[in-house]
CSV table of C-alpha atoms in Angstrom, one decimal:
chain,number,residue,atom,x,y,z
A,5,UNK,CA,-22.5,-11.0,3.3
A,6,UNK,CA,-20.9,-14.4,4.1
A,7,UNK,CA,-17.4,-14.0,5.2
A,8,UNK,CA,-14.6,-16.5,3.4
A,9,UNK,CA,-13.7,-19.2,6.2
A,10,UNK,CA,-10.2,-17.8,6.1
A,11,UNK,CA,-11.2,-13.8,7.1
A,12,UNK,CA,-9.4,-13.2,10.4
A,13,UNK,CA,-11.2,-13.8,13.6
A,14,UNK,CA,-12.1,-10.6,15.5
A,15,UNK,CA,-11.7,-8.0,12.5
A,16,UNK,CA,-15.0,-6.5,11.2
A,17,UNK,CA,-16.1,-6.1,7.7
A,18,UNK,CA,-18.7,-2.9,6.4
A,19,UNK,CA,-19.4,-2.5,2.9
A,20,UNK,CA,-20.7,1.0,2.1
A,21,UNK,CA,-22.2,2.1,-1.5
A,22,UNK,CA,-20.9,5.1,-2.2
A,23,UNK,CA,-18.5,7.0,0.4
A,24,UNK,CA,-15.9,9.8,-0.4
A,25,UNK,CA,-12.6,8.2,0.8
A,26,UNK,CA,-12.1,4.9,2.9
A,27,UNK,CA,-10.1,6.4,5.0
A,28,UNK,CA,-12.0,9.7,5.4
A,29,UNK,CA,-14.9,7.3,6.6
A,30,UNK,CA,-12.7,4.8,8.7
A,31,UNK,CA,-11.2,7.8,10.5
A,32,UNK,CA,-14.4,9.5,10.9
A,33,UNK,CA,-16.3,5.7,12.5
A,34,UNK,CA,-13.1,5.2,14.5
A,35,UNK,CA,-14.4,6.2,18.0
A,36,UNK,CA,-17.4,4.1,17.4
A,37,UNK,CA,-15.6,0.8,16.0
A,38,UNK,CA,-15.0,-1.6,18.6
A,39,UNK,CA,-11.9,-3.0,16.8
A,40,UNK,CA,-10.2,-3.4,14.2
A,41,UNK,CA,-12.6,-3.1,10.8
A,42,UNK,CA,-12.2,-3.1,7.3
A,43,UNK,CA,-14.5,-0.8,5.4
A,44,UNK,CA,-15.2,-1.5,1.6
A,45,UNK,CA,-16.8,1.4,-0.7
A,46,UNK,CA,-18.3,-0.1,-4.2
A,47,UNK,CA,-18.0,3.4,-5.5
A,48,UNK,CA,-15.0,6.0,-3.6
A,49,UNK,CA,-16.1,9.4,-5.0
A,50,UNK,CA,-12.6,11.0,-3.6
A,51,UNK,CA,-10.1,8.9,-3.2
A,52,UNK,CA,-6.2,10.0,-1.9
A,53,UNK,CA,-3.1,9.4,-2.2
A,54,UNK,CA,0.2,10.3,-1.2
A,55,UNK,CA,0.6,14.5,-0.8
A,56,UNK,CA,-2.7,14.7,-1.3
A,57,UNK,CA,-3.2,13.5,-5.1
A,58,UNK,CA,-6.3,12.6,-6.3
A,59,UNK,CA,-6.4,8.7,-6.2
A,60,UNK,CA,-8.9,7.7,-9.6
A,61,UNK,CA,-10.9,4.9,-9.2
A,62,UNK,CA,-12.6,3.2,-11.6
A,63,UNK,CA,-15.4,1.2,-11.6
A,64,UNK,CA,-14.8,-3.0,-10.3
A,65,UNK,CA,-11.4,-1.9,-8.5
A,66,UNK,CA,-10.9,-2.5,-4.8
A,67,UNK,CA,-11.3,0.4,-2.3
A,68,UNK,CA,-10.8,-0.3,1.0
A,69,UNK,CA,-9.3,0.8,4.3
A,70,UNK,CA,-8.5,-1.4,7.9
A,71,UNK,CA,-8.7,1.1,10.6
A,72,UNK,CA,-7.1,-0.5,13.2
A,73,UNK,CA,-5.6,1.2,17.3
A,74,UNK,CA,-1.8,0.7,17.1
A,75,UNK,CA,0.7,0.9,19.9
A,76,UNK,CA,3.9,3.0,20.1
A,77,UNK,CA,4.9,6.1,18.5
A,78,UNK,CA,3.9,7.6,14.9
A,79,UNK,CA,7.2,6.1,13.5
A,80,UNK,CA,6.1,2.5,14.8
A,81,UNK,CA,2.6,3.4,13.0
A,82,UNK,CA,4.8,3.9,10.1
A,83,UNK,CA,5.6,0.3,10.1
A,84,UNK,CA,2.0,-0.8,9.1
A,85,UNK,CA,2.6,0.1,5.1
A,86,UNK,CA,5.4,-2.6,5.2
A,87,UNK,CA,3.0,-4.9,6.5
A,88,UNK,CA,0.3,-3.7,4.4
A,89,UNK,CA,2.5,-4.0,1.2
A,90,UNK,CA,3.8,-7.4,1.8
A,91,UNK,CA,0.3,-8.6,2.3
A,92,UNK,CA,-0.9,-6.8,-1.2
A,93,UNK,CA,1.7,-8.3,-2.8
A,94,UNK,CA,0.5,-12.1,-1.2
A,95,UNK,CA,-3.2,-11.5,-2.3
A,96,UNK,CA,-1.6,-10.3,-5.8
A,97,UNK,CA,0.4,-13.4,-6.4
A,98,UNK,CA,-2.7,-15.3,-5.3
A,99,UNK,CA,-5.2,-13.2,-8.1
A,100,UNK,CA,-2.8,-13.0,-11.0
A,101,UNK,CA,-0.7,-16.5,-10.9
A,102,UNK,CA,2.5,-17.6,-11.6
A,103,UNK,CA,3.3,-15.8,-14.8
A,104,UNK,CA,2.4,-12.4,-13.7
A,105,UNK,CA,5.5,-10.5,-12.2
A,106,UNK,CA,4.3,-8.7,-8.9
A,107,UNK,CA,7.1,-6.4,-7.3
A,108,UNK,CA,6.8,-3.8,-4.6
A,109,UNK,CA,7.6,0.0,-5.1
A,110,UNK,CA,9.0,1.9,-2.4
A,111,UNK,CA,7.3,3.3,-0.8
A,112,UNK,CA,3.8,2.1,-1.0
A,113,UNK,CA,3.1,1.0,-4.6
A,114,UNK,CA,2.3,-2.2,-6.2
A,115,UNK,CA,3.5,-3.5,-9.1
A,116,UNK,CA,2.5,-5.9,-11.9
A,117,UNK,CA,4.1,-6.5,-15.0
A,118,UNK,CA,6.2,-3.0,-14.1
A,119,UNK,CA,2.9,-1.2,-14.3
A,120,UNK,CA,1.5,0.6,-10.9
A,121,UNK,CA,-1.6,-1.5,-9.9
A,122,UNK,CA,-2.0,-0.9,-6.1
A,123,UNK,CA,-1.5,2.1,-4.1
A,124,UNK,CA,-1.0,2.3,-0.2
A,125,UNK,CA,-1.8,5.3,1.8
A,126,UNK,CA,-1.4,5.9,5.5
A,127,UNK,CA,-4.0,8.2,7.9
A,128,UNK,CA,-3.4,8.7,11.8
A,129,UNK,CA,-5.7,10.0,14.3
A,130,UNK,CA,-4.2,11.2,17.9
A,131,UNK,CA,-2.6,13.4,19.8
A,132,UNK,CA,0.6,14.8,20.7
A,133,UNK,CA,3.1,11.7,20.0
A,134,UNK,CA,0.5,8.8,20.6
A,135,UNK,CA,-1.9,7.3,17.3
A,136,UNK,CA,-5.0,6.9,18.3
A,137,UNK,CA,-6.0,5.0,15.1
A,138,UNK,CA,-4.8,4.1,11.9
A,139,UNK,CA,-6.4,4.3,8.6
A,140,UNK,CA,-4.3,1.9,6.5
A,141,UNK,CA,-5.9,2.6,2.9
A,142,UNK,CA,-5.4,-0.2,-0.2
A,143,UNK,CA,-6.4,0.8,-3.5
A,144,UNK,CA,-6.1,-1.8,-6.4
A,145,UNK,CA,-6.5,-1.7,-10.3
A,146,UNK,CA,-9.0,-4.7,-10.4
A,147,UNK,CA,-10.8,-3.6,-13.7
A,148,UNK,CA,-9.6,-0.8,-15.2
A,149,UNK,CA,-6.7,1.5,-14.6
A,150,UNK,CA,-6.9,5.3,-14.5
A,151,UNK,CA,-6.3,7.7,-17.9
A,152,UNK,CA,-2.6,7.6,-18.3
A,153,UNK,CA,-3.0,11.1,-19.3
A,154,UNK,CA,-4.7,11.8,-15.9
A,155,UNK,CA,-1.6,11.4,-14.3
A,156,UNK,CA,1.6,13.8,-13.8
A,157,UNK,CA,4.5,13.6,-15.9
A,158,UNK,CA,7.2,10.7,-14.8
A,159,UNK,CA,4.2,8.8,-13.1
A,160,UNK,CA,4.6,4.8,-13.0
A,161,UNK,CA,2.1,3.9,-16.0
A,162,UNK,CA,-0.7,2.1,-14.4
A,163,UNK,CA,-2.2,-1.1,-15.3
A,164,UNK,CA,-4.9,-3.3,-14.1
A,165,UNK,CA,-5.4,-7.2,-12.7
A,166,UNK,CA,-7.8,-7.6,-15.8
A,167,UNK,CA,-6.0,-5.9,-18.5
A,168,UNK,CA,-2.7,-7.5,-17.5
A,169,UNK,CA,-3.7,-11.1,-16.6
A,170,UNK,CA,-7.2,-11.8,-18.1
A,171,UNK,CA,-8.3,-12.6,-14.8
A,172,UNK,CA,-11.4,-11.0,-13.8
A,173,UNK,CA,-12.2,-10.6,-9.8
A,174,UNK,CA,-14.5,-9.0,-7.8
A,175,UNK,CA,-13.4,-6.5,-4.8
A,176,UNK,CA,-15.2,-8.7,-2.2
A,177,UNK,CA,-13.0,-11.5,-3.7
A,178,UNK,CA,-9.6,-9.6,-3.5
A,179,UNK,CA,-10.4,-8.4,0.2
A,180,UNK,CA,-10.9,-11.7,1.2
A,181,UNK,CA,-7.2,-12.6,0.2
A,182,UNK,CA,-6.3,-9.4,1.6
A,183,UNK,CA,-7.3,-9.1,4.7
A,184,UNK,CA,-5.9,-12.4,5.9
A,185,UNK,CA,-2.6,-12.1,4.7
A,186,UNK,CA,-2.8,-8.4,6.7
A,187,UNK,CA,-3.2,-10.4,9.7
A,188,UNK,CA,-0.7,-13.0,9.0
A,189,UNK,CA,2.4,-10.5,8.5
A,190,UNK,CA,0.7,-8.1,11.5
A,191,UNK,CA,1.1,-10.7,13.6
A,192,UNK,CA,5.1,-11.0,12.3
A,193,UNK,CA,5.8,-7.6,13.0
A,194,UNK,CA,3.6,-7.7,16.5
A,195,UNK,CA,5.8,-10.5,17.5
A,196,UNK,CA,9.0,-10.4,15.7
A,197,UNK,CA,9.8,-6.9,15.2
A,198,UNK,CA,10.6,-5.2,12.2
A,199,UNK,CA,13.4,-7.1,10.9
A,200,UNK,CA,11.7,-10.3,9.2
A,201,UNK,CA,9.0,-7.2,7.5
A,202,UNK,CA,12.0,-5.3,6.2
A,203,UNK,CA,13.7,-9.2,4.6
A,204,UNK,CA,10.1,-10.1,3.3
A,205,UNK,CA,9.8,-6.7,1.7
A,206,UNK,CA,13.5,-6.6,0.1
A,207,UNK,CA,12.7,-9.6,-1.7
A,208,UNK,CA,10.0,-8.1,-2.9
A,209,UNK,CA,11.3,-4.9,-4.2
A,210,UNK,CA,11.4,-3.7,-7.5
A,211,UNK,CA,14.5,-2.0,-8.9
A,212,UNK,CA,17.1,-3.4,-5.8
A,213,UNK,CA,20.5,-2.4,-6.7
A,214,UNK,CA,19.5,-0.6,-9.3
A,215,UNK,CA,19.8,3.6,-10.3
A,216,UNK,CA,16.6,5.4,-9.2
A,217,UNK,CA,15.9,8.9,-8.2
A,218,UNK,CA,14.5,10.2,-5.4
A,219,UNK,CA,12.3,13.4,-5.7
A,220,UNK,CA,11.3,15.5,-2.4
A,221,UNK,CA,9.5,18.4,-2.4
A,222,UNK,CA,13.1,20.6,-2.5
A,223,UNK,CA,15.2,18.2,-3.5
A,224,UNK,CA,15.9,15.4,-6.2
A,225,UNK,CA,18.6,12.6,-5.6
A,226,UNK,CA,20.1,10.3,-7.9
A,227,UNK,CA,21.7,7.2,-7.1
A,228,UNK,CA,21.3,3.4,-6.3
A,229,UNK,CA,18.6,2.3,-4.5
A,230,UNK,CA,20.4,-0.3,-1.7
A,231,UNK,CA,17.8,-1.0,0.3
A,232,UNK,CA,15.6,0.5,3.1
A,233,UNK,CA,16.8,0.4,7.2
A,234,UNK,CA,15.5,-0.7,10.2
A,235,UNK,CA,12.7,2.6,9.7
A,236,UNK,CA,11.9,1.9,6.3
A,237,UNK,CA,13.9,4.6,4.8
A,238,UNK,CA,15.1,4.5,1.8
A,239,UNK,CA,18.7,3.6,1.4
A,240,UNK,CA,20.3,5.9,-1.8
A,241,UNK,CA,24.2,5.4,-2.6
A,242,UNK,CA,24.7,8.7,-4.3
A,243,UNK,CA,27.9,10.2,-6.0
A,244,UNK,CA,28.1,12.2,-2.5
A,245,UNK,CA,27.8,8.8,-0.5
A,246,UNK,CA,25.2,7.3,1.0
A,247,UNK,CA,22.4,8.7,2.1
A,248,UNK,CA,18.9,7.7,4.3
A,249,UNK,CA,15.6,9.2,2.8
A,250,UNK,CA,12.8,8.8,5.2
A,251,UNK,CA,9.9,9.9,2.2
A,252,UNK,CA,9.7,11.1,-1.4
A,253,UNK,CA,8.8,10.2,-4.9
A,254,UNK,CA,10.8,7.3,-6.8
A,255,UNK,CA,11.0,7.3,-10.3
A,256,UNK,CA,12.6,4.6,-12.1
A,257,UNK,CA,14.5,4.6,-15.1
A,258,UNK,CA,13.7,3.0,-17.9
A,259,UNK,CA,16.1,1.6,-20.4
């Protein structure tokens, strides 16, 4: 396949068939990849996401994963679904145009139109306290969009590019806006630090100042969503105060 002029220098591109998950494949090719690679399945069989959901997949979306060697500790790893996020959300403005509104979901879902399009999902290989490699997973509603019915009660309702905009794109098409906005706003956070991610991404984010609640797997939080700190945790103001959330389940709600 000929690569667009504007994929990143040094970053590989593979383009399986058929594969189970992305990032089951990028993790399992990761002591064999020489650097950093994208890996694109036409067809992902069993896709994941977040606490180990079932990620549908129709067919003409985008399945893909960058498998990449990160520095630092797991938490600095962590960082990557900011980056990965904020790039999504470029290559989404790009696809759908002006009129489409694209916002970002804490933690790791993209939105357009207020419908869930894209989903974001994090792998690590390694030992002890150091990531050997990262499997930074991108799934996007290109075509179709999954059964609503499929999905658990008080799930975002998903949409797709096509069904929202009228604009029809290929995967190969959408990776290639992808995967050099990745490296754009890597590099940022590679030489900049967190701080200009976590600006970029609070533009970005849907339902700022706004009441959300926050579901964990004990506990459910209601409150204001104020923002996310220099982690990425989730900022709550809550009749108790204000409190730091470092992962759960938002739900929005609706007027």
């Amino acid at each position: 396949m000929t690569e667009s002029p504007d994929w990143p220098a040094g970053v590989a591109r593979h383009v399986l068939p058929r594969i189970d998950s992305t990032n089951a494949e990028a993790l399992r090719l990761a002591a064999t990849l020489s650097g950093p690679t994208w890996i694109m399945a036409r067809e992902q069989t069993a896709g994941r996401g977040r606490r180990g959901r079932a990620w549908r997949d129709p067919q003409g979306n985008l399945a893909a994963t960058l498998l990449i060697r990160p520095t630092g500790s797991p938490a600095d790893a962590s960082l990557y679904s900011f980056v990965a996020a904020l790039a999504l959300h470029e290559a989404l403005v790009a696809t759908c145009g002006p009129a489409a509104r694209v916002q970002i979901k804490w933690p790791n879902d993209g939105l357009l139109n207020g419908g869930k399009v894209a989903g974001i999902l994090l792998e690590s290989a390694g030992q002890g306290a150091r990531v050997t490699a990262l499997a930074i997973g991108i799934g996007v509603n290109l075509a179709a969009a999954p059964d609503p019915t499929t999905l658990e009660p008080g799930a975002t309702p998903p949409v797709s590019v096509l069904g929202e905009t009228g604009h029809a794109v290929t995967a190969d098409q959408f990776l290639d806006l992808l995967a050099p906005a990745f490296a754009r706003w890597q590099a940022q956070l590679e030489t900049w630090g967190f701080a200009p991610i976590r600006s970029a991404w609070l533009a970005r984010a849907a339902r700022l100042g706004q009441p959300v609640t926050a579901r964990t797997g004990r506990d459910t939080r209601h409150g204001t969503f104020e923002g996310i700190d220099d982690s990425g945790a989730l900022i709550l103001t809550t009749p108790a105060g204000r409190e730091t959330i470092p992962a759960a389940d938002i739900h929005f709600h609706e007027a």
